[in-house]
Every structure is written in C-alpha cells, then in structure tokens.
GROMACS .gro file of C-alpha atoms in nm:
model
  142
    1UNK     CA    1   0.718 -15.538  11.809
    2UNK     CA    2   0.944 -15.361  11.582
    3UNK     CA    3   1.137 -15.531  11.323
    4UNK     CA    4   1.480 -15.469  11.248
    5UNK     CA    5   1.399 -15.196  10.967
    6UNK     CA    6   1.181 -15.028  11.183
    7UNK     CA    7   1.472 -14.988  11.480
    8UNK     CA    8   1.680 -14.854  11.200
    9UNK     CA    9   1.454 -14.627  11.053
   10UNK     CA   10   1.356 -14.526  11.468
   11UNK     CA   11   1.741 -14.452  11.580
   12UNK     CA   12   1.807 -14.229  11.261
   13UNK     CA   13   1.427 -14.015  11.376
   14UNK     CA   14   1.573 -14.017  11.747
   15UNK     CA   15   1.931 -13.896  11.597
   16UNK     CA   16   1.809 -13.622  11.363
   17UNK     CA   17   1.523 -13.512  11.682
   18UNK     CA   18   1.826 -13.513  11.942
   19UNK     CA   19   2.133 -13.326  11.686
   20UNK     CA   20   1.874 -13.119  11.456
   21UNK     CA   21   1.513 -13.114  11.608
   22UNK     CA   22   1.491 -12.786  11.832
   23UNK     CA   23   1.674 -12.645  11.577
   24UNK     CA   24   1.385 -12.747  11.301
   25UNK     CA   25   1.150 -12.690  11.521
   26UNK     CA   26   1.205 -12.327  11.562
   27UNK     CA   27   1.282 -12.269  11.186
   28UNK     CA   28   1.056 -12.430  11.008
   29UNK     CA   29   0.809 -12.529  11.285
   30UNK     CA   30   0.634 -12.854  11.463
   31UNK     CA   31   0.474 -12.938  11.119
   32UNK     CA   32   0.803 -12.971  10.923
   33UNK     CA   33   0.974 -13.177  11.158
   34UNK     CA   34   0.694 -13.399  11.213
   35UNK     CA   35   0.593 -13.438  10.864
   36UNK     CA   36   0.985 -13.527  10.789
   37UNK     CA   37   0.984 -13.824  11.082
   38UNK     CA   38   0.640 -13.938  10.955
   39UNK     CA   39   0.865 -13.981  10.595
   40UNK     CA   40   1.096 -14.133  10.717
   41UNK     CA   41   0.926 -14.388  10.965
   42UNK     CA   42   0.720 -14.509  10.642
   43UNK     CA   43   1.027 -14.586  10.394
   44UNK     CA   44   1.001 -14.891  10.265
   45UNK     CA   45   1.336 -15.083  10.332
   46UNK     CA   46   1.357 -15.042   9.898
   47UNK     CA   47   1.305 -14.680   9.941
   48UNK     CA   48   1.583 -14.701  10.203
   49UNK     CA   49   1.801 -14.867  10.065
   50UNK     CA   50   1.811 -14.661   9.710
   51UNK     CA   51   1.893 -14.379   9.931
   52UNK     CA   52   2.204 -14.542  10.086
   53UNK     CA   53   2.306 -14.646   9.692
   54UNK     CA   54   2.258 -14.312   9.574
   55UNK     CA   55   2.444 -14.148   9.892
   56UNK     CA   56   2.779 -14.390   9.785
   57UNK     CA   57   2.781 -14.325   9.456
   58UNK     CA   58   2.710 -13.963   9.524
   59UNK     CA   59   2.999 -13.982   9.785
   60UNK     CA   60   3.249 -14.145   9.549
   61UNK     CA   61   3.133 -13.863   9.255
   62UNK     CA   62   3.227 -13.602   9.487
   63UNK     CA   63   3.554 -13.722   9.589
   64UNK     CA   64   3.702 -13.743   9.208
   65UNK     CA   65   3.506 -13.381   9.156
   66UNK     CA   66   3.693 -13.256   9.422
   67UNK     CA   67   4.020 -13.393   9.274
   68UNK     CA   68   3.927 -13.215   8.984
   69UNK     CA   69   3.884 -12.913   9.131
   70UNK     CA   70   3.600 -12.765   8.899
   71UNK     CA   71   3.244 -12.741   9.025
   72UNK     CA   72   3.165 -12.673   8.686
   73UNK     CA   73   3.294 -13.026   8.525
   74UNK     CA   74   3.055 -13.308   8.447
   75UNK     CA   75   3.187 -13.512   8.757
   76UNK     CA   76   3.072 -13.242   8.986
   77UNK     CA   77   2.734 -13.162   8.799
   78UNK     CA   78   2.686 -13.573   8.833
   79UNK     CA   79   2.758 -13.588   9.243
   80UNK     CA   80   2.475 -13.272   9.249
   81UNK     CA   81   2.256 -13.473   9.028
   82UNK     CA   82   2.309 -13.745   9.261
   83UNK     CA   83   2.223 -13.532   9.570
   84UNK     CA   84   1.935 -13.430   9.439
   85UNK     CA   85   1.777 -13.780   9.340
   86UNK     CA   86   1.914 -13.903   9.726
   87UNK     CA   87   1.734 -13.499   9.848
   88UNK     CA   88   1.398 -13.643   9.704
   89UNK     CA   89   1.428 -14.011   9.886
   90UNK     CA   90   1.430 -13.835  10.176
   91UNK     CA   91   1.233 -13.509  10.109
   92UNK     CA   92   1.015 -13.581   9.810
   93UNK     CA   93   0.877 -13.179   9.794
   94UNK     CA   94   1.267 -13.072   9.664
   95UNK     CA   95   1.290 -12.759   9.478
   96UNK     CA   96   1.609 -12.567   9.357
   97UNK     CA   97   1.614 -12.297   9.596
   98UNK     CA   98   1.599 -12.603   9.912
   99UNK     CA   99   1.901 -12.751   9.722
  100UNK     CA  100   2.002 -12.431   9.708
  101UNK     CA  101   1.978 -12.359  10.067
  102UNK     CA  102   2.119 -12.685  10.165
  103UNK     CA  103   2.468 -12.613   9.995
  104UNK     CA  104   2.494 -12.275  10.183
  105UNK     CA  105   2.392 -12.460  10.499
  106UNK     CA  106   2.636 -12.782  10.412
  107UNK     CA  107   2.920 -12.504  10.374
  108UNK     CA  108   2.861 -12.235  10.664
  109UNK     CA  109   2.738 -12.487  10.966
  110UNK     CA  110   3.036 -12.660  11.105
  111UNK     CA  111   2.811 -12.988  11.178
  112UNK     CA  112   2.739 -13.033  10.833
  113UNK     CA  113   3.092 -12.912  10.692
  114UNK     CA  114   3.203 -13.153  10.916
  115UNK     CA  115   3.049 -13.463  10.768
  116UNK     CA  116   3.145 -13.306  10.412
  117UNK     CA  117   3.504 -13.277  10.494
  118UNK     CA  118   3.536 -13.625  10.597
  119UNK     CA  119   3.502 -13.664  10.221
  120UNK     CA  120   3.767 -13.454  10.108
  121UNK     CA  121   3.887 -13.154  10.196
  122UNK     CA  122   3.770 -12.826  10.058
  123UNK     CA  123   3.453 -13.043   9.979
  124UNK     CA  124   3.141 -12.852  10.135
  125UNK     CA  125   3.252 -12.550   9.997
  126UNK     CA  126   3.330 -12.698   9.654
  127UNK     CA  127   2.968 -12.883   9.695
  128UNK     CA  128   2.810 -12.553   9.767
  129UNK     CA  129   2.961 -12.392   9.478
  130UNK     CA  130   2.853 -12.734   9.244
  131UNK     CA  131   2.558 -12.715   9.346
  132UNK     CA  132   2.466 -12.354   9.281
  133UNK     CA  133   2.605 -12.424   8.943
  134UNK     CA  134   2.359 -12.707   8.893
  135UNK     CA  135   2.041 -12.502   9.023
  136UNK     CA  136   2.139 -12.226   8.763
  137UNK     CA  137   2.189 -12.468   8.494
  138UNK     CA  138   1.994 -12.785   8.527
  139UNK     CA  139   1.665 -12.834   8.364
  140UNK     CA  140   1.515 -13.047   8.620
  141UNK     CA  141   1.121 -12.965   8.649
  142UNK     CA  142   1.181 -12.848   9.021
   0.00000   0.00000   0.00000
C-alpha cells in the first residue's frame, strides 16, 4: 500500500507521463523518461521537500528580478542560482547547456511560458535571458 508520499510523488510521474511523456519519449527516448520517473519515485520526502523550498524562494527571487527589469542584477543571477540548485533535485546530471536549453524551452513553448507568466509578466523571457547570463558567467563546476 502506498503511503501518502508515495501518491504524491505517483500523481506528479502520471502528470508529467500524460502533459510531457510522448513528447520525451520521442526526443530524448524511453531511457530518459524512465530514468527521470525512476528519480522521482525514489525522492525521499527531504529531497522533496527542499525542492518545493527552493522552487518558492526561487519564485519570489524572480518576481522582484522581474520588477527590476535587469537579467543581469544580482536578484536575477540569485532566482537562476536558485533554479539550478531546484534543476539538480530533480535532475541531478545538470549541466549549463541543459539549463541552457531549458530557458529557450521555458520562453518559446507556450506550456511552459505559461506557468512562467503566472509569475509575472514578461518573466520566461526575462528568465531565459537571466539565465543565459548565468551559464556565461557562473563558475559552477557544471
């Protein structure tokens, strides 16, 4: 029987298979997909829940960078920072160029953009552009 954690950890698996997992599937192949559900479904509930911390703080970063309007300023550098410790909760093999990739994708599929905008507006572009910023900038050993 599956404890409560488990059911949560299942419905977000289910919910990435049914909006994402064709999609994943034909990109990146069975192995990808399967390897990320496997990640996921083994989180410990600590794991999980530094994840959802980081994903607040990195939401509240990116609202006041946004304000801001300067990719470039420490408040946006922070939120990517932030992104990138949440990218390797749930994708510990991060690298730049999937950061990278993940702005351009966050900014030019209306899905994503979608969930970005709900954070302020102009913000998937603006994280995109943060983002690329960081990667270019940021000595981080990946």
């Amino acid at each position: 029987m599956m404890n409560t954690f488990d059911t949560v950890k299942q419905s977000i698996i289910d919910d990435n298979e049914q909006m994402f997992g064709a999609e994943v599937r034909e990109r990146y192949g069975d192995h990808a997909a399967d390897a990320s559900n496997a990640h996921i479904q083994g989180m410990t509930q600590e794991q999980f829940n530094e994840g959802e911390r980081l994903r607040v703080a990195l939401e509240g970063k990116l609202r006041a960078a946004v304000a801001a309007g300067d990719p470039s300023c420490a408040a946006a550098q922070e939120a990517c920072d932030l992104h990138r410790q949440w990218l390797r909760v749930f994708y510990p093999s991060y690298t730049k160029q999937y950061h990278v990739s993940l702005g351009e994708m966050y900014a030019d599929d209306e899905r994503f953009k979608a969930h970005y905008e709900k954070i302020a507006l102009g913000c998937a572009e603006f994280l995109r552009d943060a983002i690329n910023i960081f990667c270019e900038t940021y000595s981080h050993s990946t």
